Each structure stands twice: as structure tokens, then as C-alpha cells.
Coordinates of C-alpha atoms and ligand atoms in Angstrom, one line a residue:
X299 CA 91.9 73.2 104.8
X300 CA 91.4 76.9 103.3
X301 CA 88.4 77.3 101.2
X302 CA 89.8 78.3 97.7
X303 CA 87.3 80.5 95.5
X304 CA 88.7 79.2 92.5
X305 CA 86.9 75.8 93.3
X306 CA 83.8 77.0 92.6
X307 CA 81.6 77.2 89.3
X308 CA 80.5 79.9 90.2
X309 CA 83.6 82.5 90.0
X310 CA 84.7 81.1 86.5
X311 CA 81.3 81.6 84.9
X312 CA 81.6 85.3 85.2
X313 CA 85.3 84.6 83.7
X314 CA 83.9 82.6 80.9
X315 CA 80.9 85.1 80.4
X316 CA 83.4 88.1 79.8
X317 CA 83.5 88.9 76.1
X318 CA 86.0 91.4 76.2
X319 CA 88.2 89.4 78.1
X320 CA 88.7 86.3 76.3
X321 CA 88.6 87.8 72.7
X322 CA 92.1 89.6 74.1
X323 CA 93.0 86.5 74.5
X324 CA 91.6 84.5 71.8
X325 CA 92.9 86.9 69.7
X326 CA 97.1 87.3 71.2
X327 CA 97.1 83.4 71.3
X328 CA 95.9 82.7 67.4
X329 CA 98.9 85.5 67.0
X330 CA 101.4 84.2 68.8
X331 CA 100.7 80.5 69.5
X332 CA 102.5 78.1 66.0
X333 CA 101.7 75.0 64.5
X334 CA 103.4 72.5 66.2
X335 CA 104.0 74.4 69.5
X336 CA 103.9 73.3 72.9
X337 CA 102.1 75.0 75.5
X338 CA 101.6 75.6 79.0
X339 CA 98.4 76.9 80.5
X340 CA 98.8 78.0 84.3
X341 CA 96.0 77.8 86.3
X342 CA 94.3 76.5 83.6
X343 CA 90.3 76.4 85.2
X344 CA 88.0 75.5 83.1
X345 CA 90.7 75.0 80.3
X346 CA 89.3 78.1 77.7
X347 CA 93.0 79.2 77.0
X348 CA 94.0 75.4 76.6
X349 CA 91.5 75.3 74.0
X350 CA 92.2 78.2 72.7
X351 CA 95.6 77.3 72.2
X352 CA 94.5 74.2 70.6
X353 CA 92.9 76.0 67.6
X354 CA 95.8 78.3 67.2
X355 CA 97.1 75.3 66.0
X356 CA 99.3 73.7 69.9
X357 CA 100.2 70.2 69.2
X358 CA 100.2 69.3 72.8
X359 CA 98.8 72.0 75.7
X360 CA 99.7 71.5 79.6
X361 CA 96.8 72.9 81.4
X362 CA 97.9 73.0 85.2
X363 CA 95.1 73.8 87.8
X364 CA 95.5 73.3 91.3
X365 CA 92.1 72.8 92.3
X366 CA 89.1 70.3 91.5
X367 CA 87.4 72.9 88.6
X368 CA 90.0 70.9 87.0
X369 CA 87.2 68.0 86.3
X370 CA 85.4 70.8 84.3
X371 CA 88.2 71.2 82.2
X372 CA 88.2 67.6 81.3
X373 CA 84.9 67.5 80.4
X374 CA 85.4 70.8 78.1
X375 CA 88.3 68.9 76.7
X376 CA 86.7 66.2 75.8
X377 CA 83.5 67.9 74.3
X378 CA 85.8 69.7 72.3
X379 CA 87.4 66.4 71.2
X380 CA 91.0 67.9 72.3
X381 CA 91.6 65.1 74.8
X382 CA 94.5 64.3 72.4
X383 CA 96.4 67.6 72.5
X384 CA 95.7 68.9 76.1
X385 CA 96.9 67.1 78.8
X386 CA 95.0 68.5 82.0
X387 CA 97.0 68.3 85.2
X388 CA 95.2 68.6 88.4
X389 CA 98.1 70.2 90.7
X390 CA 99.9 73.2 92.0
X391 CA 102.5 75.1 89.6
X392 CA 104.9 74.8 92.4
X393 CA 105.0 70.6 92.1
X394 CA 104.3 69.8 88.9
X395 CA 107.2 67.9 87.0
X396 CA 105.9 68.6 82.5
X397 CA 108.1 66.2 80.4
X398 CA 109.4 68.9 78.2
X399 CA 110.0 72.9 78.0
X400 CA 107.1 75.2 76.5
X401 CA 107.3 77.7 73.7
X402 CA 104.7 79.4 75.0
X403 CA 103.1 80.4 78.4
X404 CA 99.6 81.5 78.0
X405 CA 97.9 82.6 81.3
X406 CA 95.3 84.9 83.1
X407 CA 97.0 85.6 86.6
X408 CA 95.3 89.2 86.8
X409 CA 93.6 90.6 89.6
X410 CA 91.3 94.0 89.7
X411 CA 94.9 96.2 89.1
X412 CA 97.3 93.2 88.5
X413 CA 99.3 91.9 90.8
X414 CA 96.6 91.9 93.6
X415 CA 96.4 87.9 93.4
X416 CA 99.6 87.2 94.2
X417 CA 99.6 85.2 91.5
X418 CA 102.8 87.2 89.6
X419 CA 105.0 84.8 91.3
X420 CA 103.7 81.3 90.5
X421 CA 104.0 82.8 86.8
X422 CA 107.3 83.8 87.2
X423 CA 108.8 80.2 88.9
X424 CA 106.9 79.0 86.1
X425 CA 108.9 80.9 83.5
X426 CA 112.3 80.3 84.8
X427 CA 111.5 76.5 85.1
X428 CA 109.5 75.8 82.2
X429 CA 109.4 78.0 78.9
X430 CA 112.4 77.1 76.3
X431 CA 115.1 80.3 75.7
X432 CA 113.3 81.9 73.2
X433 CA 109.4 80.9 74.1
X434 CA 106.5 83.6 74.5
X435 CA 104.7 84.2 77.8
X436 CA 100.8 85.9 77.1
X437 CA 100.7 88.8 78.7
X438 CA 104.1 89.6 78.5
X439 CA 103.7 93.5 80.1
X440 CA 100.9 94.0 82.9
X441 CA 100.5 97.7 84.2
X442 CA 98.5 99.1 87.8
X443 CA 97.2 102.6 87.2
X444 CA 95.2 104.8 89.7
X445 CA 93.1 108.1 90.4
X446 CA 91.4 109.5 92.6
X447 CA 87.4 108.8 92.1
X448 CA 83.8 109.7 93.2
X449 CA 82.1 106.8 93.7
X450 CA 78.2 107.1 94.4
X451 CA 77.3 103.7 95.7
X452 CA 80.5 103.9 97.9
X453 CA 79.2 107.6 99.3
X454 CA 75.8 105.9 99.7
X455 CA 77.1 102.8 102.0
X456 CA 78.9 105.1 103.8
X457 CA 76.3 107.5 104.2
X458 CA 74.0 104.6 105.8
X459 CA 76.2 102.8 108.1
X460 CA 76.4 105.9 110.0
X461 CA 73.1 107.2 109.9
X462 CA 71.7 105.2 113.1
X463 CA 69.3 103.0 111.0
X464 CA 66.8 101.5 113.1
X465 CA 68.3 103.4 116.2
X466 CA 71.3 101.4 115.9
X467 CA 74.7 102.9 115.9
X468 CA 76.3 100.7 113.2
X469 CA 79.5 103.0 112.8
X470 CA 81.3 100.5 113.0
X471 CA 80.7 98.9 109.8
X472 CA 81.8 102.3 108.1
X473 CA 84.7 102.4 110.0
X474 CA 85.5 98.9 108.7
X475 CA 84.7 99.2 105.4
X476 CA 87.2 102.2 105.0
X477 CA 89.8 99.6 105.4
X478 CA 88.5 97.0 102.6
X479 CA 88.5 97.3 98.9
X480 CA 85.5 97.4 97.4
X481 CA 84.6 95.9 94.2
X482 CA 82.6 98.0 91.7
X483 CA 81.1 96.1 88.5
X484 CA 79.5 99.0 86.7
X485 CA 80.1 102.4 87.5
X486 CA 83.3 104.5 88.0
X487 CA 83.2 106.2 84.9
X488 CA 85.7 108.4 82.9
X489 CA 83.7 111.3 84.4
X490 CA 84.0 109.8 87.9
X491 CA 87.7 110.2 87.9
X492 CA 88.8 113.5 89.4
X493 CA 92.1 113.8 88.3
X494 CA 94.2 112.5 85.3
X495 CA 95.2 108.6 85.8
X496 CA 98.6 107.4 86.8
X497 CA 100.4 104.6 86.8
X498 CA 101.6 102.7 90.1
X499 CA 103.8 100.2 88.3
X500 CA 104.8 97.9 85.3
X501 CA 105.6 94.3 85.1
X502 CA 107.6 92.8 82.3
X503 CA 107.3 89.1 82.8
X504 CA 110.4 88.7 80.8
X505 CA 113.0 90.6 82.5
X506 CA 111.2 90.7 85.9
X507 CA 113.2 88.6 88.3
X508 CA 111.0 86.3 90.2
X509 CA 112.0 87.4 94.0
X510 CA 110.2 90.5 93.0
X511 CA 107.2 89.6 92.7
X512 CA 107.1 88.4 96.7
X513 CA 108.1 92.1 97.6
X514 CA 105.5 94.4 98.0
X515 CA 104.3 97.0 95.2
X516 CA 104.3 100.7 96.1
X517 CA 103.9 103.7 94.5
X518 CA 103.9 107.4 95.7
X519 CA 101.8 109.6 93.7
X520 CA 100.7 113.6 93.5
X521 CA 97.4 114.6 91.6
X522 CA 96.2 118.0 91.1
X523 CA 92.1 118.1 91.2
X524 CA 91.3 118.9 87.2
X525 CA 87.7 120.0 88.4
X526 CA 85.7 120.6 91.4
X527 CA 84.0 117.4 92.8
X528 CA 83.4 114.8 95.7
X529 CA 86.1 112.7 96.3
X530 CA 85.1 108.8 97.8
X531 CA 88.3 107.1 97.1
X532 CA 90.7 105.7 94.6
X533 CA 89.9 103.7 91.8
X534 CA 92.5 101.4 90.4
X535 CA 92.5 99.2 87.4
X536 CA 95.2 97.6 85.1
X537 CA 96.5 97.4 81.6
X538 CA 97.7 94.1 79.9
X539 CA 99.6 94.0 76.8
X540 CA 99.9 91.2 74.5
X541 CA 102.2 90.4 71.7
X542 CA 101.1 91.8 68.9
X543 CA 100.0 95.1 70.3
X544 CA 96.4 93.6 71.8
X545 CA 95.4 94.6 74.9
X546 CA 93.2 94.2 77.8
X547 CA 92.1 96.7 80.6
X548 CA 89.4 97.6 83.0
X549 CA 90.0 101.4 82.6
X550 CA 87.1 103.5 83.4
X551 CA 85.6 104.0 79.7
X552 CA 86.8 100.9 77.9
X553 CA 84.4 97.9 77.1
X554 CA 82.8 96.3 81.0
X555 CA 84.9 93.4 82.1
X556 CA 84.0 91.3 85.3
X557 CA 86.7 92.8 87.2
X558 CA 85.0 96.7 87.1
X559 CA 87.1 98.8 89.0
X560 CA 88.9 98.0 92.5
X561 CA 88.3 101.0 94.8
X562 CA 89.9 101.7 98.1
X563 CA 87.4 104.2 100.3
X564 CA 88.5 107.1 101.9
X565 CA 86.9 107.4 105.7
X566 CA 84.4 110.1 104.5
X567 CA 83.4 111.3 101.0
X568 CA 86.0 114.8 100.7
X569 CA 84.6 117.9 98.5
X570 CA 87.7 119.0 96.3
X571 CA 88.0 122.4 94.2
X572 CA 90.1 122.4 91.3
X573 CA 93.7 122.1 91.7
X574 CA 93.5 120.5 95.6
X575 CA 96.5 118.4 95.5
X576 CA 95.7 114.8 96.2
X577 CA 98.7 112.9 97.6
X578 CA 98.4 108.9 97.6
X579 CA 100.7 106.5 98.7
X580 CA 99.7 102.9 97.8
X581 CA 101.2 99.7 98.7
X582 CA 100.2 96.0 97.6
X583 CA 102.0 93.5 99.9
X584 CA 102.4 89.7 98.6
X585 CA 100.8 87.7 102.1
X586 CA 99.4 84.1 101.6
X587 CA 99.1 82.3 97.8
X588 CA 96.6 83.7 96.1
X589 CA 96.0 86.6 98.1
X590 CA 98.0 90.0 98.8
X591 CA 96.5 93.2 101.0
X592 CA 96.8 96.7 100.5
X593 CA 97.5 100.0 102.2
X594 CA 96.5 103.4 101.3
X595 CA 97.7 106.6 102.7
X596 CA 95.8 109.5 101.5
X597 CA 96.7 113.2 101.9
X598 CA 93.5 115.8 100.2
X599 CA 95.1 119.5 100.6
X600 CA 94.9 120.5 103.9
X601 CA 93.3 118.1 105.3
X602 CA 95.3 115.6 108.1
X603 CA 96.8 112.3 106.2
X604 CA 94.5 109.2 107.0
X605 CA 96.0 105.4 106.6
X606 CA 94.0 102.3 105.6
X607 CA 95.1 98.9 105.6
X608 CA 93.5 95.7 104.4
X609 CA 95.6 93.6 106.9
X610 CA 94.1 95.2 110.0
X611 CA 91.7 93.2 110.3
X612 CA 88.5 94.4 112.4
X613 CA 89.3 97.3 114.2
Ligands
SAM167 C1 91.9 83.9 87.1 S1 91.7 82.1 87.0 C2 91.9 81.8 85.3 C3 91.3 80.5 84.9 C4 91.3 80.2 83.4 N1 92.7 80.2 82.9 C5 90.6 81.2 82.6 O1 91.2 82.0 81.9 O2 89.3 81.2 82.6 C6 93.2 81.6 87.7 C7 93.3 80.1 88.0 O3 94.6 79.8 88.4 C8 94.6 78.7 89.4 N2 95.8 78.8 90.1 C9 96.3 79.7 90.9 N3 97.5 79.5 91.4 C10 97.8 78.3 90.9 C11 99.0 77.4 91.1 N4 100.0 77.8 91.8 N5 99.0 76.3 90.4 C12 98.0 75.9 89.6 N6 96.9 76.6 89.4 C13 96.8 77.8 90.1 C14 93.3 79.1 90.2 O4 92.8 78.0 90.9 C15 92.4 79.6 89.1 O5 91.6 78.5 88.6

């Protein structure tokens, strides 16, 4: 039995506590969500977006959750005295048999920069089995962006792991956390960034077909240093666009969410002068439900090309 994160409390209290989050999503599904309609929550937790729904005005909601936070979601049903409209459905997307087609799909499927839950394709099955010709799916466009960053707690780590603490050479640890992504809740500002963002990729849950969404994500991209600076890695981040024209993002200088930024270290913290072309080749590979890794190749001026992989492993 794999241990699924999503189980716990824990994880969806820091989803719950994010303002900035669910007012995106408050605010597209009182838009788009009509008297009357029926809809379908996918990985439904702790059932906010089924509720949601449910004062937009849903006649029935389908919240589908595949693991046992679904019990929370009942009780937040029933506190909320919905248990007439939202029917909550302890089981995977993949099995589940609804008695009717949805008008609308609402659902948050997104990782640090997207896709990186591997959670793109459950949505997708789910469209082409379940929403009605002409229903709405929230988000309906989902966009990966990246630039190169200096990252000062990054540098720090770094900086330690190979300074023989306690007469101990703990290299090692640096060398493995060069191949991990690291999770950064508060800092990577706008002035962090040392080049002009760009985007990896788009997603248009419409037209995507779904056997995309298993293949990996890639994008080759070319910055040009806008300033001198210290270069620690790549910070990454994603864009989500509603109906309606809201939005939701993690961008360096927009409102804190509890994804912060994703960042993928380089091996050693790199000084840059202005106009050192940064060449970065990124790729987020689908593995296990739930779960994708990443590779990073990373090319600063002159310097030799250095590869990093989240599916080594410890090497
Ligand atoms: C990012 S959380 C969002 C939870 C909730 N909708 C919210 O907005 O707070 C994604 C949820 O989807 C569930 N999930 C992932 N894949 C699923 C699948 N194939 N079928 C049903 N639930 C799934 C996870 O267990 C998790 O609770």
C-alpha cells in the first residue's frame, strides 16, 4: 500500500488556508456555475469547490475523492446542510460510474508549475467521459513559466552541506539535493529573477487530447542575464485562467499562495554578468499517479552543461 499525502489533514489545511487561492475559485465558479446545473468536483478533498458550487446555485454536485479525507467532506457537507445537493463519492476518477453527464467540471489538479501532479490526465479521462457537449471545465487554460533565479536559502543549504560541519564531509547531501526540487514558500521575488520569465507550455483542457497528458512536457529555452547577479537555480511557477478572465498564479510578485515557487538547484550557486546567456532545457515526465519527475539541463555561458534529474534517485 503507497502512502498517499492527500490522506492527511494536514496537506489540505494549508489548501483551505489559502486566501488567494480559493477566492479564484469562489469567484470563476459563482461566474460560470447556473441554477440548475450539475456538477462534477474531481478530487473533491475536503469538498470546498462542491460547496462552492452549491452556492453558485448546482442542483446536484458529484464530489469524487479517492482517498479517506473524503469523510471530512461529509462532515463539511453536512454542516453546511448541502447533504441534499452533493453527493460525495469516496473513489478513483478512473472507476467511478455518475448517473448522468455534468455541465460543469470544477477542479484544482495544479501542482507548483501545473502539470507536476500528474493529475492533467485523470482531468482529461474525466472530460471525455463525463462533461455534456457544451459543459465548462474550471480552469479551462493552465500555463508553466520559468526563469532563472537567486535563491538565498537555496545558496545557504548548499553552502553548508559542503562545509564539513562537525568534521563531517556531508557532500553528499549537496550533491543530492542538486537533483530534487525544492519547495520555497516565501521568497523568490520579482527581484530574484535574473532574466525575463518564459513560458515552458500551455494546456487547453478543451482541445488537449488526453494521450498528452501521459507524455512528458519539455521545453528548450534561451535567457539573456538582464543584470549582473548570483544564479542558484530556476524558479518555475504557473498561470491558471478561468472563464471569465479570473486568474490564479504563484508568479514571483503576485499575492503568497501555498505552493510559493518550485525551484530546481543548480550544483553550485553561478555569478552571471549581464547578458550571459542562460540555456535551460526542462522536461516533466508523467511516472506513477499523482506523481511526475523532472529533468533540467542547464548551460550558463561558458561554463560546461550540467544535467539533473529527479528520477536518479540517490546517487
Ligand atoms: C490539490 S487536491 C484539491 C482538493 C480540493 N478540491 C480542494 O480544492 O481543496 C487534489 C485532490 O484530488 C484527489 N485525487 C487525485 N487523483 C484522483 C483521482 N484519480 N480520483 C479521485 N480523486 C483524486 C487527491 O486525493 C486530492 O484530495
Amino acid at each position: 500500500v503507497t502512502f498517499d499525502p492527500y490522506q492527511q489533514l494536514s496537506l489540505h489545511r494549508w489548501m483551505l488556508r489559502d486566501h488567494v487561492r480559493n477566492e479564484a475559485y469562489r469567484r470563476a465558479i459563482a461566474e460560470v456555475v447556473k441554477q440548475g446545473d450539475i456538477v462534477l468536483d474531481m478530487g473533491a478533498g475536503t469538498g470546498i469547490l462542491s460547496l462552492l458550487a452549491v452556492t453558485a446555485g448546482a442542483r446536484r454536485v458529484y464530489a469524487v475523492e479517492r482517498t479517506r479525507i473524503a469523510e471530512v467532506a461529509r462532515r463539511m457537507v453536512k454542516k453546511n446542510g448541502a447533504e441534499d445537493r452533493v453527493r460525495i463519492i469516496e473513489e478513483d476518477m478512473e472507476t467511478v460510474v455518475l448517473p448522468e453527464k455534468v455541465d460543469v467540471i470544477v477542479s484544482e489538479w495544479l501542482g507548483g508549475f501545473g502539470v507536476d501532479e500528474n493529475l492533467l490526465a485523470p482531468l482529461l479521462m474525466t472530460r471525455d467521459r463525463w462533461l455534456k457537449p457544451s459543459g465548462k471545465i474550471l480552469p479551462e487554460r493552465v500555463t508553466a513559466w520559468l526563469a532563472p533565479a537567486w535563491d538565498g536559502e537555496l545558496d545557504e543549504y548548499m553552502r553548508f552541506w559542503r562545509s564539513r560541519p562537525h568534521g563531517i564531509d556531508m557532500s553528499a547531501v549537496a550533491d543530492n539535493t542538486a537533483q530534487e526540487l525544492l519547495l520555497c514558500r516565501n521568497h523568490i521575488r520579482d527581484e530574484d529573477l535574473l532574466a525575463d520569465p518564459r513560458q515552458m507550455w500551455t494546456t487547453d483542457v478543451y482541445a488537449c487530447p488526453a494521450e498528452e497528458a501521459d507524455r512528458p512536457f519539455q521545453a528548450s529555452l534561451t535567457f539573456s542575464a538582464s543584470r549582473d547577479g548570483k544564479l542558484s537555480g530556476l524558479a518555475t511557477w504557473f498561470q491558471a485562467d478561468f472563464f471569465g478572465g479570473h486568474t490564479l498564479t504563484n508568479a514571483p510578485g503576485t499575492p503568497e499562495t501555498h505552493w510559493g515557487r518550485y525551484v530546481f538547484p543548480l550544483d553550485r550557486t553561478v555569478k552571471v554578468d549581464k547578458g550571459t546567456t542562460i540555456e535551460v532545457d526542462f522536461a516533466c515526465y508523467p511516472s506513477v499517479p499523482g506523481c511526475c519527475e523532472m529533468g533540467w539541463s542547464v548551460k550558463v555561458g561558458n561554463r560546461p552543461l550540467e544535467h539533473h534529474d529527479t528520477g536518479k534517485g540517490y546517487v
